Amino acid sequence: MTADTATKARTPRRTGRVRTPLLYAIASVALLVMAAPFLWMALSAFKTKQDLTASPPVWIPSRWTLDNFTALLDQLDMPQYFLNSLIVAVLVTVSNLLFCSMLGYALAKLDFTGRSKVFAIVLAALMVPGNLMILPLYVLMNGLGLIDTYAGLVLPFAAGAFGVFLMRQFMLSVPDELLEAARLDGAGEWYIFWRIVIPLVKPALATLTIFTFLGSWNNFIWPLIATNDPDKYTLPVALATFANDPNRTVGGGNGMLMAGSLLVVLPVLAVFIVLQRHFTQGIATAGLK
Amino acid sequence: MSLTTGPAVPQAAVDKSPDSAGNSGRARRGRRSLSKHNLTGWLFSTPFLVLFGVFMLFPIVATLLMSFTDFGARNVTRPLEAEFVGLDNYTQLFQDDKFLKALFNTAYFVVVGVPATIVLGLLAAILLNNGIDRARTLFRVGFYAPVVTTIVAVAVVWRFVLDPSDGLIASLASEVGLTAPDFLGSETWAMPSLITMAVWRNLGTVMVLCIAGLQAIPAEVREAARLDGAGAWQELRGITVPLLRPTLLYATVITTIGYLNVFEEPFVMTQGGPSDSTLTVSLDMYREGFNFFHMGYASAMAYVLFVVIMGITVLQLRLLKDNTR
């Protein structure tokens, strides 16, 4: 009996010892492949023109320089684009948090006639490809005079079906007894929603915040369509315009492009690294249903 | 109705009565709470439904209507003056070689890209979940980072990676005496290049989903299999994949929908070229709509794509669900 358990315990440990270094080796190579483009971008942003055009390419700058960043800030109104991206992302996120949790609450905790139909609409909306709507959306926004405005950039994304779905799933786990107790004490539905339910679903709100903020920050096709005035460009649109500009000088221009890309990616990557636990958990929750 | 609109105090008083009377039956309580929450439920739903109606439902219906009209450059600012042309846009679409090519290219993207993304995402999940204890965050962030990165920045870097003269792959190839093809400039290589980029960009999503799924599999199940002498391959086929089936189904469906819609990769990397070899349906639609203002025609394209996506999604859900039985 004791001998038996001893071998049982030893076998997995021994195979583990043999396999682990190999697994780390495979994982490290894969990580390097996945990260190589980022590393190249980050390093190139600090290269001189000579290093950028060197053949064969050099990975580590022979001389580190900030010239690419200063040239970029000189030629492009990066603070303005940054501000545009930030304003749009914040507005989109705040409105999604509010409206999606409101509907999520209604779907999870309020019994009302037509509830199942509303939920069916939300589920159907999850499946509709975004590209289906951009043509009439453009015509609509053009008709409303909202092209080149923050409203035009924000409104189509102000309330997403995914957010409703996510909030509903989380709110289902809030115990009904808690809400009933509050109702017995005379609390109104808005008070219950705002003071009881919302504090209990903070992890879901964190997930939705990251999803929505990143989604908006990285959104490309709609800002591309909905802006003509460079003053209203978001970072990705400005960067794409600059990347496709034939007047961009070859060597130094590429360095500026790498510097610009780094400036767009860095805030997002920082936010993601800090909050990745919520983020990955959110995806997992949405996937498992 | 009057109860819900009234002040909070009498409402609470009404609430109290059925409860203090004890459990007076589920059905009756359900009906009571239904009427009690009717107005509140709709009030909480309204903001979303208004935004949904104006910015989603209206465009979906409008796209359908537009697809039966000649709405375009001639009347772009006066949509109501567009003329009804019946199914003309649709019949024209299926005689349009460019669109058929876009349809083929999109299918190519899905048929190669989806399995590659799912398999590599699953392998990454197994690797990081079972073999890696230290620096776990580093590995996960590294594999997931491409997902959260702006496509434009990704494109900037990948253009360099694929550049035929001094790009990363080209210089690595020349070190070992090989010549790399002009990836983005070649009709044969452009599409595989974009698919590789998309797989690189999206496998992190599949990985995260699979890690969550793997962690839900009890460790005893695995250990039992190992004690019975199952090898890594048998464990994968006999335990991991069957138990992950719901996760893999979800991942397959969302990846397929995403790849059927593929727009950003060809838009930022190749603009559909060379010779339309990377023209996808979404890109074709964008061009017809916004470059040529053939709004009606582009709308028909959007609907063909929509129907294809719905059809394939339903088919996938049905096929994969049947397999689990």
Coordinates of C-alpha atoms in Angstrom, one line a residue:
Chain A
M1 CA 0.0 0.0 0.0
T2 CA 2.6 2.5 1.1
A3 CA 5.0 1.4 -1.7
D4 CA 2.2 1.8 -4.2
T5 CA 1.4 5.4 -3.2
A6 CA 5.0 6.2 -3.2
T7 CA 5.4 5.2 -6.8
K8 CA 2.2 7.0 -7.7
A9 CA 3.5 10.2 -6.2
R10 CA 6.9 9.8 -7.8
T11 CA 5.9 9.1 -11.4
P12 CA 4.4 12.4 -12.3
R13 CA 7.1 14.3 -10.4
R14 CA 9.8 12.5 -12.3
T15 CA 8.2 13.0 -15.7
G16 CA 7.7 16.6 -14.7
R17 CA 11.4 17.0 -14.0
V18 CA 12.4 15.6 -17.4
R19 CA 9.8 17.6 -19.3
T20 CA 10.0 21.0 -17.7
P21 CA 13.3 22.4 -19.2
L22 CA 12.1 21.3 -22.6
L23 CA 8.8 22.9 -22.1
Y24 CA 10.5 26.1 -21.0
A25 CA 12.7 26.0 -24.0
I26 CA 9.7 25.6 -26.4
A27 CA 7.7 28.3 -24.6
S28 CA 10.7 30.7 -24.7
V29 CA 11.2 30.3 -28.4
A30 CA 7.5 30.7 -29.0
L31 CA 7.5 33.8 -26.8
L32 CA 10.5 35.2 -28.7
V33 CA 8.6 34.7 -32.0
M34 CA 5.5 36.3 -30.7
A35 CA 7.4 39.3 -29.2
A36 CA 10.1 39.8 -31.9
P37 CA 8.0 42.3 -33.9
F38 CA 7.4 44.4 -30.7
L39 CA 11.0 44.2 -29.7
W40 CA 12.0 45.4 -33.1
M41 CA 9.5 48.3 -33.0
A42 CA 10.6 49.4 -29.5
L43 CA 14.3 49.2 -30.4
S44 CA 14.0 50.9 -33.8
A45 CA 12.2 53.8 -32.3
F46 CA 15.6 54.7 -30.6
K47 CA 17.8 54.1 -33.7
T48 CA 19.7 56.6 -35.8
K49 CA 19.1 56.8 -39.5
Q50 CA 22.2 54.8 -40.2
D51 CA 21.1 52.0 -37.9
L52 CA 17.6 52.0 -39.4
T53 CA 18.9 51.5 -42.9
A54 CA 21.8 49.2 -42.0
S55 CA 22.1 46.0 -43.9
P56 CA 22.1 43.4 -42.4
P57 CA 19.7 45.0 -39.9
V58 CA 21.0 45.7 -36.4
W59 CA 18.8 44.9 -33.4
I60 CA 20.4 47.0 -30.7
P61 CA 20.9 50.7 -31.6
S62 CA 24.7 51.4 -31.8
R63 CA 23.7 54.9 -30.5
W64 CA 20.5 55.5 -28.7
T65 CA 18.6 58.6 -29.8
L66 CA 15.3 60.4 -29.1
D67 CA 15.5 62.1 -32.6
N68 CA 12.6 60.0 -33.9
F69 CA 10.3 61.1 -31.1
T70 CA 11.2 64.8 -31.4
A71 CA 10.8 64.7 -35.2
L72 CA 7.5 63.0 -34.8
L73 CA 6.2 65.5 -32.3
D74 CA 7.5 68.2 -34.6
Q75 CA 5.7 67.0 -37.7
L76 CA 2.5 65.5 -36.3
D77 CA 0.2 66.9 -33.7
M78 CA 0.5 63.9 -31.5
P79 CA -0.9 65.5 -28.3
Q80 CA -4.1 66.4 -30.2
Y81 CA -4.5 62.8 -31.6
F82 CA -3.7 61.4 -28.2
L83 CA -6.4 63.7 -26.7
N84 CA -8.9 62.7 -29.4
S85 CA -8.3 59.0 -28.7
L86 CA -8.5 59.5 -25.0
I87 CA -11.8 61.6 -25.1
V88 CA -13.5 59.1 -27.4
A89 CA -12.3 56.0 -25.4
V90 CA -13.3 57.6 -22.1
L91 CA -16.8 58.6 -23.3
V92 CA -17.4 55.2 -25.0
T93 CA -16.3 53.4 -21.8
V94 CA -18.4 55.5 -19.4
S95 CA -21.5 55.2 -21.5
N96 CA -21.0 51.4 -21.9
L97 CA -20.5 50.9 -18.2
L98 CA -23.7 52.8 -17.4
F99 CA -26.1 51.6 -20.1
C100 CA -24.8 48.0 -20.3
S101 CA -25.1 47.5 -16.6
M102 CA -28.5 49.1 -16.5
L103 CA -29.8 46.7 -19.1
G104 CA -27.8 43.8 -17.6
Y105 CA -29.5 44.5 -14.3
A106 CA -33.0 44.6 -15.9
L107 CA -32.3 41.3 -17.7
A108 CA -30.8 39.5 -14.6
K109 CA -32.9 40.8 -11.8
L110 CA -36.2 42.5 -13.0
D111 CA -39.0 40.4 -14.3
F112 CA -40.8 42.4 -16.9
T113 CA -43.0 41.6 -19.9
G114 CA -40.8 41.4 -23.0
R115 CA -37.6 40.6 -21.1
S116 CA -36.9 37.4 -23.0
K117 CA -37.4 39.3 -26.3
V118 CA -35.0 42.0 -25.2
F119 CA -32.4 39.4 -24.3
A120 CA -32.9 37.7 -27.7
I121 CA -32.2 41.0 -29.4
V122 CA -29.0 41.3 -27.4
L123 CA -27.9 37.8 -28.3
A124 CA -28.7 38.4 -32.0
A125 CA -26.8 41.7 -31.9
L126 CA -23.7 39.8 -30.7
M127 CA -23.6 37.9 -34.0
V128 CA -24.1 40.8 -36.4
P129 CA -20.9 41.7 -38.1
G130 CA -19.9 45.3 -37.5
N131 CA -19.1 45.9 -41.1
L132 CA -22.7 45.3 -42.1
M133 CA -23.7 48.6 -40.7
I134 CA -21.0 51.1 -41.7
L135 CA -22.5 52.2 -45.0
P136 CA -25.8 53.5 -43.7
L137 CA -24.2 54.5 -40.5
Y138 CA -22.0 56.8 -42.5
V139 CA -25.0 58.2 -44.4
L140 CA -26.8 58.7 -41.1
M141 CA -23.9 60.5 -39.4
N142 CA -23.3 62.6 -42.5
G143 CA -27.0 63.5 -42.5
L144 CA -26.9 64.4 -38.8
G145 CA -23.8 66.5 -39.4
L146 CA -21.8 64.4 -37.0
I147 CA -18.8 63.6 -39.3
D148 CA -15.7 65.1 -37.7
T149 CA -17.3 65.3 -34.2
Y150 CA -16.6 63.4 -31.0
A151 CA -20.3 62.5 -31.0
G152 CA -20.0 60.9 -34.4
L153 CA -17.0 58.8 -33.1
V154 CA -18.7 57.8 -29.8
L155 CA -22.4 57.2 -30.5
P156 CA -22.2 54.1 -32.6
F157 CA -20.2 52.4 -29.8
A158 CA -22.0 53.9 -26.8
A159 CA -23.7 50.7 -25.9
G160 CA -22.5 47.3 -27.0
A161 CA -24.3 44.0 -26.8
F162 CA -21.3 42.2 -25.4
G163 CA -21.3 44.5 -22.4
V164 CA -24.9 43.7 -21.7
F165 CA -24.2 40.0 -22.0
L166 CA -21.2 40.3 -19.7
M167 CA -23.0 42.3 -17.0
R168 CA -26.1 40.1 -17.1
Q169 CA -24.0 37.0 -16.5
F170 CA -22.3 38.5 -13.5
M171 CA -25.4 40.0 -12.1
L172 CA -27.2 36.7 -12.2
S173 CA -24.9 35.6 -9.4
V174 CA -26.0 38.4 -7.0
P175 CA -28.4 36.8 -4.5
D176 CA -32.0 37.7 -4.9
E177 CA -32.5 37.7 -1.1
L178 CA -30.2 40.7 -0.9
L179 CA -32.4 42.7 -3.3
E180 CA -35.6 41.5 -1.6
A181 CA -34.3 42.6 1.8
A182 CA -33.5 46.0 0.4
R183 CA -36.9 46.3 -1.2
L184 CA -38.5 45.4 2.1
D185 CA -36.6 48.2 3.7
G186 CA -38.2 50.5 1.2
A187 CA -35.3 51.0 -1.2
G188 CA -36.2 52.0 -4.8
E189 CA -34.8 50.1 -7.8
W190 CA -32.3 52.8 -8.7
Y191 CA -30.9 52.8 -5.2
I192 CA -30.7 49.0 -5.2
F193 CA -29.0 49.0 -8.6
W194 CA -26.6 51.8 -7.8
R195 CA -25.8 51.1 -4.1
I196 CA -26.1 47.3 -3.8
V197 CA -25.6 45.6 -7.2
I198 CA -23.0 47.9 -8.8
P199 CA -20.5 47.6 -5.8
L200 CA -21.0 43.8 -6.0
V201 CA -20.1 43.4 -9.7
K202 CA -16.9 45.5 -9.6
P203 CA -14.8 42.7 -11.2
A204 CA -17.2 42.7 -14.2
L205 CA -17.1 46.4 -14.4
A206 CA -13.3 46.2 -14.5
T207 CA -13.4 43.7 -17.3
L208 CA -15.8 45.7 -19.3
T209 CA -13.7 48.9 -18.7
I210 CA -10.6 47.3 -20.1
F211 CA -12.4 45.6 -23.0
T212 CA -14.2 48.8 -24.1
F213 CA -11.3 51.1 -23.5
L214 CA -8.9 49.0 -25.5
G215 CA -11.5 48.3 -28.2
S216 CA -12.1 52.0 -28.7
W217 CA -8.4 52.9 -28.5
N218 CA -7.6 50.4 -31.2
N219 CA -10.6 51.0 -33.3
F220 CA -9.6 51.8 -36.8
I221 CA -12.3 51.4 -39.5
W222 CA -14.9 53.7 -38.1
P223 CA -12.7 56.7 -37.1
L224 CA -11.1 56.3 -40.5
I225 CA -14.5 56.7 -42.1
A226 CA -16.0 59.2 -39.7
T227 CA -13.2 61.8 -39.8
N228 CA -11.8 63.9 -42.6
D229 CA -10.4 66.8 -40.5
P230 CA -7.0 65.9 -39.2
D231 CA -7.9 67.8 -36.0
K232 CA -10.3 65.0 -35.2
Y233 CA -8.1 62.0 -36.1
T234 CA -7.6 59.4 -33.5
L235 CA -4.1 58.0 -33.0
P236 CA -4.5 54.9 -35.3
V237 CA -5.9 57.0 -38.1
A238 CA -3.2 59.6 -37.8
L239 CA -0.5 56.9 -37.8
A240 CA -2.0 55.2 -40.8
T241 CA -2.2 58.4 -42.7
F242 CA 1.4 59.2 -41.8
A243 CA 2.5 55.6 -42.8
N244 CA 0.9 56.0 -46.2
D245 CA 2.2 59.5 -46.8
P246 CA 4.4 59.3 -49.9
N247 CA 6.4 62.4 -48.7
R248 CA 7.6 60.6 -45.6
T249 CA 11.3 60.4 -45.9
V250 CA 12.5 56.8 -46.2
G251 CA 15.1 56.3 -43.4
G252 CA 14.2 58.7 -40.7
G253 CA 10.5 58.4 -41.6
N254 CA 10.6 54.7 -40.7
G255 CA 12.1 55.6 -37.3
M256 CA 9.3 58.1 -36.7
L257 CA 6.8 55.5 -37.6
M258 CA 8.2 53.1 -35.1
A259 CA 8.3 55.8 -32.5
G260 CA 4.7 56.7 -33.3
S261 CA 3.6 53.0 -33.1
L262 CA 5.4 52.7 -29.8
L263 CA 3.5 55.7 -28.4
V264 CA 0.2 54.2 -29.5
V265 CA 1.0 50.8 -28.1
L266 CA 2.7 51.7 -24.8
P267 CA -0.3 53.1 -22.9
V268 CA -2.4 50.1 -23.9
L269 CA 0.2 47.6 -23.1
A270 CA 0.8 49.2 -19.7
V271 CA -2.9 49.1 -18.9
F272 CA -3.2 45.5 -20.1
I273 CA -0.2 44.3 -18.1
V274 CA -1.5 45.9 -14.9
L275 CA -5.1 44.6 -15.4
Q276 CA -4.4 41.4 -17.3
R277 CA -5.9 39.2 -14.6
H278 CA -9.3 40.8 -14.9
F279 CA -9.0 40.9 -18.7
T280 CA -8.2 37.3 -19.2
Q281 CA -10.8 36.3 -16.6
G282 CA -13.4 38.4 -18.5
I283 CA -12.7 36.6 -21.7
A284 CA -12.9 33.3 -20.0
T285 CA -16.2 34.2 -18.4
A286 CA -17.7 35.4 -21.6
G287 CA -16.5 32.2 -23.3
L288 CA -17.7 29.7 -20.8
K289 CA -21.1 31.3 -20.4
Chain B
M1 CA -48.8 50.2 -13.3
S2 CA -49.9 52.8 -10.8
L3 CA -48.0 51.0 -8.1
T4 CA -44.7 51.3 -9.8
T5 CA -45.1 55.0 -10.6
G6 CA -46.1 55.8 -7.0
P7 CA -43.7 56.8 -4.3
A8 CA -41.3 54.2 -2.8
V9 CA -43.0 53.9 0.6
P10 CA -46.4 52.5 -0.4
Q11 CA -44.6 50.2 -2.9
A12 CA -42.6 48.7 -0.1
A13 CA -45.7 48.3 1.9
V14 CA -47.3 46.3 -1.0
D15 CA -44.2 44.2 -1.3
K16 CA -44.4 43.2 2.3
S17 CA -47.8 41.7 2.3
P18 CA -47.1 38.5 0.2
D19 CA -43.9 37.8 2.1
S20 CA -45.3 38.2 5.6
A21 CA -48.2 36.0 4.6
G22 CA -45.6 33.3 4.0
N23 CA -44.8 31.4 0.8
S24 CA -48.0 31.9 -1.1
G25 CA -47.0 29.9 -4.1
R26 CA -44.3 30.5 -6.8
A27 CA -46.7 31.3 -9.6
R28 CA -48.6 34.0 -7.7
R29 CA -45.4 35.7 -6.5
G30 CA -43.9 35.5 -10.0
R31 CA -47.0 37.3 -11.5
R32 CA -46.9 39.9 -8.8
S33 CA -43.2 40.7 -9.2
L34 CA -43.8 40.7 -13.0
S35 CA -46.2 43.6 -12.9
K36 CA -44.2 45.2 -10.1
H37 CA -41.1 45.5 -12.3
N38 CA -42.6 46.2 -15.7
L39 CA -42.0 49.9 -15.8
T40 CA -38.7 49.7 -14.0
G41 CA -37.5 47.0 -16.3
W42 CA -38.3 49.1 -19.4
L43 CA -36.8 52.2 -17.8
F44 CA -33.5 50.4 -17.3
S45 CA -33.6 49.0 -20.8
T46 CA -34.5 52.2 -22.6
P47 CA -31.1 53.9 -23.0
F48 CA -29.5 50.8 -24.5
L49 CA -32.5 50.1 -26.7
V50 CA -32.6 53.6 -28.1
L51 CA -28.9 53.6 -28.9
F52 CA -29.3 50.1 -30.3
G53 CA -32.3 51.1 -32.4
V54 CA -30.7 54.2 -33.9
F55 CA -27.1 52.9 -34.4
M56 CA -27.6 49.2 -35.1
L57 CA -31.1 48.2 -36.0
F58 CA -31.7 51.2 -38.3
P59 CA -28.4 50.6 -40.2
I60 CA -29.1 46.9 -40.5
V61 CA -32.5 47.5 -42.0
A62 CA -31.2 50.4 -44.1
T63 CA -28.5 48.2 -45.5
L64 CA -31.1 45.7 -46.6
L65 CA -33.2 48.4 -48.2
M66 CA -30.2 50.1 -49.8
S67 CA -29.2 46.8 -51.4
F68 CA -32.3 46.9 -53.6
T69 CA -31.6 50.4 -54.8
D70 CA -29.1 52.2 -57.1
F71 CA -28.1 54.5 -54.2
G72 CA -24.7 55.8 -55.1
A73 CA -22.6 58.8 -56.2
R74 CA -25.4 60.3 -58.2
N75 CA -27.7 60.7 -55.1
V76 CA -25.3 60.2 -52.2
T77 CA -26.6 63.2 -50.2
R78 CA -30.3 62.4 -51.1
P79 CA -30.8 58.7 -50.1
L80 CA -34.6 59.0 -50.6
E81 CA -34.2 59.7 -54.3
A82 CA -32.5 56.4 -54.9
E83 CA -34.4 54.1 -57.2
F84 CA -35.6 50.6 -56.5
V85 CA -33.8 48.2 -58.8
G86 CA -35.0 44.9 -57.3
L87 CA -32.4 42.2 -57.2
D88 CA -30.1 43.8 -59.9
N89 CA -27.3 44.4 -57.4
Y90 CA -27.4 40.8 -56.3
T91 CA -27.5 39.3 -59.8
Q92 CA -24.7 41.7 -60.9
L93 CA -22.7 40.6 -57.8
F94 CA -22.5 37.0 -58.9
Q95 CA -21.3 37.9 -62.3
D96 CA -18.6 40.2 -61.0
D97 CA -15.3 38.5 -61.2
K98 CA -13.8 40.8 -58.7
F99 CA -16.4 40.0 -56.1
L100 CA -16.1 36.2 -56.8
K101 CA -12.4 36.5 -56.3
A102 CA -13.0 38.4 -53.0
L103 CA -15.3 35.6 -51.9
F104 CA -12.7 33.0 -52.8
N105 CA -10.0 34.9 -50.9
T106 CA -12.2 35.3 -47.9
A107 CA -12.8 31.5 -47.9
Y108 CA -9.1 30.9 -48.3
F109 CA -8.5 33.1 -45.3
V110 CA -11.0 31.2 -43.2
V111 CA -10.1 27.7 -44.3
V112 CA -6.4 28.1 -43.6
G113 CA -6.6 30.7 -40.8
V114 CA -9.2 29.3 -38.5
P115 CA -7.7 25.8 -38.0
A116 CA -4.2 27.4 -37.6
T117 CA -5.4 29.9 -35.0
I118 CA -7.4 27.3 -33.0
V119 CA -4.6 24.6 -33.0
L120 CA -1.8 27.0 -32.2
G121 CA -3.9 28.8 -29.5
L122 CA -4.8 25.4 -28.0
L123 CA -1.2 24.3 -28.0
A124 CA -0.1 27.5 -26.4
A125 CA -2.7 27.1 -23.7
I126 CA -1.6 23.5 -23.0
L127 CA 2.0 24.6 -22.9
L128 CA 1.5 27.5 -20.6
N129 CA -1.0 25.8 -18.4
N130 CA 0.7 22.5 -17.8
G131 CA 4.4 23.2 -18.2
I132 CA 5.1 26.7 -17.0
D133 CA 5.0 27.7 -13.3
R134 CA 7.5 30.4 -13.2
A135 CA 7.2 33.7 -15.1
R136 CA 3.7 32.7 -16.0
T137 CA 2.5 36.3 -16.4
L138 CA 5.4 37.1 -18.7
F139 CA 4.5 34.3 -21.0
R140 CA 0.8 35.0 -21.0
V141 CA 1.2 38.7 -21.6
G142 CA 3.7 38.0 -24.4
F143 CA 1.3 35.6 -26.2
Y144 CA -1.7 37.9 -25.6
A145 CA 0.0 41.3 -26.4
P146 CA -0.6 41.1 -30.2
V147 CA -4.4 40.9 -29.5
V148 CA -4.5 44.2 -27.7
T149 CA -2.2 46.0 -30.1
T150 CA -3.4 48.6 -32.6
I151 CA -3.5 47.1 -36.1
V152 CA -1.7 50.1 -37.6
A153 CA 1.3 49.5 -35.3
V154 CA 1.2 45.8 -36.1
A155 CA 1.2 46.6 -39.8
V156 CA 4.1 49.0 -39.5
V157 CA 6.2 46.2 -37.8
W158 CA 5.0 43.4 -40.1
R159 CA 5.8 45.4 -43.2
F160 CA 9.3 45.5 -41.9
V161 CA 9.3 41.8 -41.1
L162 CA 8.1 40.9 -44.6
D163 CA 10.1 43.5 -46.5
P164 CA 11.9 41.7 -49.4
S165 CA 15.1 43.8 -49.4
D166 CA 16.1 44.4 -45.8
G167 CA 13.2 42.9 -43.8
L168 CA 13.7 40.5 -40.8
I169 CA 12.9 37.3 -42.7
A170 CA 14.8 38.4 -45.8
S171 CA 17.9 39.1 -43.8
L172 CA 17.6 35.9 -41.8
A173 CA 17.2 34.0 -45.0
S174 CA 20.2 35.6 -46.6
E175 CA 22.4 34.6 -43.6
V176 CA 21.7 31.0 -44.5
G177 CA 22.1 31.6 -48.2
L178 CA 18.4 31.7 -49.2
T179 CA 16.4 34.3 -50.9
A180 CA 13.1 35.3 -49.3
P181 CA 10.2 35.9 -51.7
D182 CA 8.7 39.4 -52.0
F183 CA 5.9 38.3 -49.6
L184 CA 3.5 41.2 -50.0
G185 CA 4.3 41.8 -53.6
S186 CA 3.7 38.3 -54.8
E187 CA 0.3 36.9 -55.7
T188 CA 1.2 33.5 -54.2
W189 CA 2.7 34.8 -51.0
A190 CA 0.6 37.8 -50.1
M191 CA -2.4 35.9 -48.7
P192 CA -0.3 33.4 -46.7
S193 CA 1.6 36.3 -45.2
L194 CA -1.6 38.1 -44.2
I195 CA -3.0 34.8 -42.7
T196 CA 0.3 34.3 -40.7
M197 CA -0.1 37.8 -39.4
A198 CA -3.7 37.2 -38.4
V199 CA -2.8 33.9 -36.7
W200 CA 0.0 35.7 -34.8
R201 CA -2.5 38.4 -33.8
N202 CA -5.4 36.2 -32.7
L203 CA -4.0 33.0 -31.2
G204 CA -3.8 34.8 -27.8
T205 CA -7.6 35.0 -27.6
V206 CA -8.0 31.3 -28.2
M207 CA -5.2 30.6 -25.8
V208 CA -6.9 32.6 -23.0
L209 CA -10.2 30.8 -23.6
C210 CA -8.5 27.4 -23.6
I211 CA -6.5 28.1 -20.4
A212 CA -9.8 29.0 -18.6
G213 CA -11.3 25.7 -20.0
L214 CA -8.3 23.7 -19.0
Q215 CA -8.4 25.0 -15.5
A216 CA -12.0 23.7 -15.2
I217 CA -10.8 20.1 -16.0
P218 CA -10.3 18.4 -12.6
A219 CA -6.6 17.4 -12.1
E220 CA -7.7 13.9 -11.1
V221 CA -9.0 13.2 -14.5
R222 CA -5.6 13.9 -16.0
E223 CA -3.8 12.0 -13.3
A224 CA -6.0 9.0 -13.8
A225 CA -5.3 8.9 -17.5
R226 CA -1.6 9.2 -16.8
L227 CA -1.7 6.3 -14.4
D228 CA -3.5 4.3 -17.0
G229 CA -0.4 4.9 -19.1
A230 CA -1.8 7.5 -21.5
G231 CA 0.8 9.4 -23.4
A232 CA 0.7 13.1 -24.2
W233 CA -1.0 12.5 -27.5
Q234 CA -3.6 10.1 -26.1
E235 CA -4.2 12.6 -23.2
L236 CA -4.8 15.4 -25.7
R237 CA -7.1 13.3 -27.9
G238 CA -8.9 11.4 -25.2
I239 CA -9.3 14.0 -22.5
T240 CA -8.2 17.5 -23.2
V241 CA -10.0 18.1 -26.6
P242 CA -13.3 16.3 -25.6
L243 CA -13.5 18.2 -22.3
L244 CA -12.6 21.5 -24.0
R245 CA -15.2 21.0 -26.7
P246 CA -17.6 23.8 -25.6
T247 CA -14.6 26.2 -25.3
L248 CA -13.2 25.1 -28.7
L249 CA -16.6 25.5 -30.3
Y250 CA -16.9 29.0 -29.0
A251 CA -13.4 29.9 -30.1
T252 CA -14.0 28.4 -33.5
V253 CA -17.2 30.3 -34.0
I254 CA -15.8 33.7 -33.0
T255 CA -12.6 33.2 -35.0
T256 CA -14.6 32.2 -38.1
I257 CA -16.9 35.2 -37.8
G258 CA -13.8 37.4 -37.3
Y259 CA -12.0 36.0 -40.4
L260 CA -15.1 36.1 -42.6
N261 CA -15.1 39.8 -41.8
V262 CA -11.4 40.3 -42.4
F263 CA -10.7 43.8 -43.4
E264 CA -7.9 45.5 -41.4
E265 CA -5.0 43.2 -42.5
P266 CA -5.5 43.6 -46.2
F267 CA -6.5 47.2 -45.8
V268 CA -3.3 48.3 -44.0
M269 CA -0.9 45.8 -45.6
T270 CA -1.7 45.3 -49.2
Q271 CA -4.8 47.4 -50.1
G272 CA -6.1 44.1 -51.7
G273 CA -3.2 43.7 -54.0
P274 CA -1.3 42.5 -55.9
S275 CA -3.9 41.9 -58.6
D276 CA -6.7 41.5 -56.1
S277 CA -5.0 38.5 -54.6
T278 CA -5.7 39.7 -51.1
L279 CA -9.0 41.5 -51.8
T280 CA -11.6 40.2 -49.2
V281 CA -15.3 40.7 -49.2
S282 CA -15.2 43.4 -46.5
L283 CA -12.4 45.3 -48.2
D284 CA -14.3 45.1 -51.6
M285 CA -17.4 46.4 -49.8
Y286 CA -15.5 49.2 -48.2
R287 CA -14.0 50.2 -51.6
E288 CA -17.2 50.0 -53.5
G289 CA -19.0 52.0 -50.8
F290 CA -16.5 54.7 -49.8
N291 CA -14.1 55.0 -52.7
F292 CA -16.6 54.6 -55.6
F293 CA -19.8 55.5 -53.7
H294 CA -21.6 52.4 -55.1
M295 CA -23.6 52.3 -51.9
G296 CA -26.4 50.0 -53.1
Y297 CA -24.0 47.6 -54.6
A298 CA -21.8 47.6 -51.5
S299 CA -24.9 47.0 -49.4
A300 CA -25.8 43.9 -51.4
M301 CA -22.2 42.7 -50.7
A302 CA -22.7 43.3 -47.0
Y303 CA -25.8 41.2 -47.0
V304 CA -24.3 38.4 -49.0
L305 CA -21.5 38.3 -46.3
F306 CA -24.1 38.5 -43.5
V307 CA -26.0 35.6 -44.9
V308 CA -22.8 33.5 -45.3
I309 CA -21.7 34.3 -41.8
M310 CA -25.1 33.4 -40.3
G311 CA -25.2 30.2 -42.3
I312 CA -21.8 29.1 -41.3
T313 CA -22.3 30.0 -37.7
V314 CA -25.5 28.0 -37.5
L315 CA -23.9 25.1 -39.3
Q316 CA -20.9 25.1 -37.0
L317 CA -23.1 25.2 -33.9
R318 CA -25.1 22.3 -35.2
L319 CA -22.3 20.1 -36.4
L320 CA -20.1 20.6 -33.3
K321 CA -23.1 20.1 -31.0
D322 CA -24.1 16.8 -32.6
N323 CA -20.6 15.5 -32.1
T324 CA -20.8 15.9 -28.4
R325 CA -23.7 13.5 -28.1

